[in-house]
Amino acid sequence: MRKQKELIACQSVIDIHQWIENVFTNKQEENSDSLNKLLNSFTPDFTMITLASQHVSLNQVKDMFVNSMGSRPNFKIEVDNCTVVAFSKEYVAVRYREKQTKDGNTNYRWSLAIITFNDGYPQWRYLHETAISE
């Protein structure tokens, strides 16, 4: 069961970033489906710490995604190095590296996500992003 949850958590990292990319790039055929999947991937008490060190609530995250639909047509996200850093019955904590490219500009970040499970379905409880300086 542990290994299965770890695999599901890492797949969730891949899935959620694909949905984010779809929402930002406004791929019409996938956009509303991706937005619904994305918004349903968070627990009601989800919070995050952004690259700007801001504490953000689920409502703020939802508003940001809804208001940013189609705003970044040349946006690309890649994730790798998904590593489980903590595991319990209630959650899996994963660290991963993210590469974002837009209009030829690239930035990287390390992120730590705490992912819980609701009837086997992964839901993000917490996210902390840290910029990687080059």
Tab-separated table of C-alpha atoms in Angstrom, residues 2-124:
chain	number	residue	atom	x	y	z
A	2	ARG	CA	2.863	2.412	0.787
A	3	LYS	CA	4.540	1.990	-2.596
A	4	GLN	CA	1.197	2.422	-4.368
A	5	LYS	CA	0.492	5.707	-2.533
A	6	GLU	CA	3.998	6.956	-3.326
A	7	LEU	CA	3.513	6.204	-7.036
A	8	ILE	CA	0.072	7.853	-7.054
A	9	ALA	CA	1.502	10.957	-5.331
A	10	CYS	CA	4.306	11.313	-7.898
A	11	GLN	CA	1.835	10.788	-10.756
A	12	SER	CA	-0.307	13.509	-9.191
A	13	VAL	CA	2.650	15.907	-9.500
A	14	ILE	CA	2.853	15.156	-13.230
A	15	ASP	CA	-0.913	15.367	-13.747
A	16	ILE	CA	-1.468	18.617	-11.858
A	17	HIS	CA	1.285	20.372	-13.794
A	18	GLN	CA	-0.131	19.203	-17.110
A	19	TRP	CA	-3.522	20.608	-16.088
A	20	ILE	CA	-1.878	23.893	-15.053
A	21	GLU	CA	-0.152	24.119	-18.426
A	22	ASN	CA	-3.442	23.419	-20.219
A	23	VAL	CA	-5.257	26.116	-18.229
A	24	PHE	CA	-2.547	28.751	-18.826
A	25	THR	CA	-2.142	27.958	-22.525
A	26	ASN	CA	-5.897	27.748	-23.099
A	27	LYS	CA	-5.885	24.519	-25.038
A	28	GLN	CA	-9.608	24.784	-25.753
A	29	GLU	CA	-10.337	21.075	-26.034
A	30	GLU	CA	-8.708	20.392	-22.664
A	31	ASN	CA	-9.130	23.693	-20.840
A	32	SER	CA	-12.369	23.343	-18.849
A	33	ASP	CA	-11.735	19.654	-18.126
A	34	SER	CA	-8.219	20.511	-16.940
A	35	LEU	CA	-9.493	23.397	-14.815
A	36	ASN	CA	-12.077	21.158	-13.117
A	37	LYS	CA	-9.522	18.410	-12.465
A	38	LEU	CA	-7.034	20.968	-11.182
A	39	LEU	CA	-9.443	22.684	-8.800
A	40	ASN	CA	-10.666	19.327	-7.472
A	41	SER	CA	-7.085	18.274	-6.718
A	42	PHE	CA	-6.825	20.430	-3.591
A	43	THR	CA	-8.162	19.813	-0.094
A	44	PRO	CA	-10.561	22.490	1.217
A	45	ASP	CA	-7.844	23.670	3.623
A	46	PHE	CA	-5.064	23.778	0.999
A	47	THR	CA	-2.414	26.462	1.486
A	48	MET	CA	0.840	27.263	-0.209
A	49	ILE	CA	3.940	29.399	0.103
A	50	THR	CA	4.774	31.063	-3.213
A	51	LEU	CA	8.148	31.990	-4.692
A	52	ALA	CA	7.504	35.505	-3.353
A	53	SER	CA	7.134	34.040	0.183
A	54	GLN	CA	3.411	34.782	0.273
A	55	HIS	CA	1.003	32.523	2.163
A	56	VAL	CA	-1.880	31.754	-0.206
A	57	SER	CA	-5.249	30.094	0.500
A	58	LEU	CA	-7.230	27.751	-1.717
A	59	ASN	CA	-9.640	30.549	-2.704
A	60	GLN	CA	-6.724	32.699	-3.861
A	61	VAL	CA	-5.294	29.794	-5.863
A	62	LYS	CA	-8.669	29.108	-7.478
A	63	ASP	CA	-9.109	32.789	-8.381
A	64	MET	CA	-5.622	32.888	-9.878
A	65	PHE	CA	-6.259	29.885	-12.135
A	66	VAL	CA	-9.717	31.042	-13.231
A	67	ASN	CA	-8.461	34.559	-13.965
A	68	SER	CA	-5.318	33.325	-15.759
A	69	MET	CA	-6.989	31.003	-18.254
A	70	GLY	CA	-5.283	31.417	-21.613
A	71	SER	CA	-2.947	34.138	-20.340
A	72	ARG	CA	0.291	32.306	-21.213
A	73	PRO	CA	-0.050	30.757	-24.691
A	74	ASN	CA	3.687	29.916	-24.945
A	75	PHE	CA	3.942	28.403	-21.470
A	76	LYS	CA	5.538	24.998	-20.811
A	77	ILE	CA	6.032	23.109	-17.529
A	78	GLU	CA	8.253	20.098	-16.987
A	79	VAL	CA	8.685	18.248	-13.696
A	80	ASP	CA	11.292	15.708	-12.653
A	81	ASN	CA	13.133	14.340	-9.629
A	82	CYS	CA	9.964	13.448	-7.734
A	83	THR	CA	11.178	12.027	-4.437
A	84	VAL	CA	9.160	10.919	-1.430
A	85	VAL	CA	10.586	12.666	1.629
A	86	ALA	CA	7.992	11.554	4.204
A	87	PHE	CA	5.179	9.038	4.397
A	88	SER	CA	2.379	8.288	6.857
A	89	LYS	CA	-1.096	6.766	6.795
A	90	GLU	CA	-2.492	10.255	6.227
A	91	TYR	CA	-0.139	11.742	3.633
A	92	VAL	CA	2.822	11.496	1.302
A	93	ALA	CA	5.269	14.405	1.164
A	94	VAL	CA	7.093	14.712	-2.161
A	95	ARG	CA	9.822	17.017	-3.392
A	96	TYR	CA	10.163	17.682	-7.102
A	97	ARG	CA	11.915	20.028	-9.484
A	98	GLU	CA	9.916	22.165	-11.848
A	99	LYS	CA	11.061	23.879	-15.029
A	100	GLN	CA	8.851	26.646	-16.428
A	101	THR	CA	9.468	28.134	-19.861
A	102	LYS	CA	7.631	31.102	-21.343
A	103	ASP	CA	8.676	33.117	-24.387
A	104	GLY	CA	12.238	31.778	-24.229
A	105	ASN	CA	12.694	32.552	-20.517
A	106	THR	CA	13.233	29.607	-18.202
A	107	ASN	CA	13.114	29.368	-14.436
A	108	TYR	CA	13.459	26.450	-12.064
A	109	ARG	CA	12.094	25.732	-8.635
A	110	TRP	CA	12.112	23.025	-6.016
A	111	SER	CA	8.721	22.328	-4.535
A	112	LEU	CA	7.506	20.324	-1.579
A	113	ALA	CA	3.936	19.040	-1.709
A	114	ILE	CA	1.991	17.269	1.000
A	115	ILE	CA	-0.575	15.022	-0.653
A	116	THR	CA	-3.403	13.315	1.217
A	117	PHE	CA	-5.792	10.670	-0.090
A	118	ASN	CA	-9.564	10.758	-0.211
A	119	ASP	CA	-10.936	7.314	-1.181
A	120	GLY	CA	-7.635	6.617	-2.934
A	121	TYR	CA	-7.755	9.914	-4.850
A	122	PRO	CA	-4.755	12.231	-4.259
A	123	GLN	CA	-5.480	15.736	-2.983
A	124	TRP	CA	-2.910	18.415	-2.346
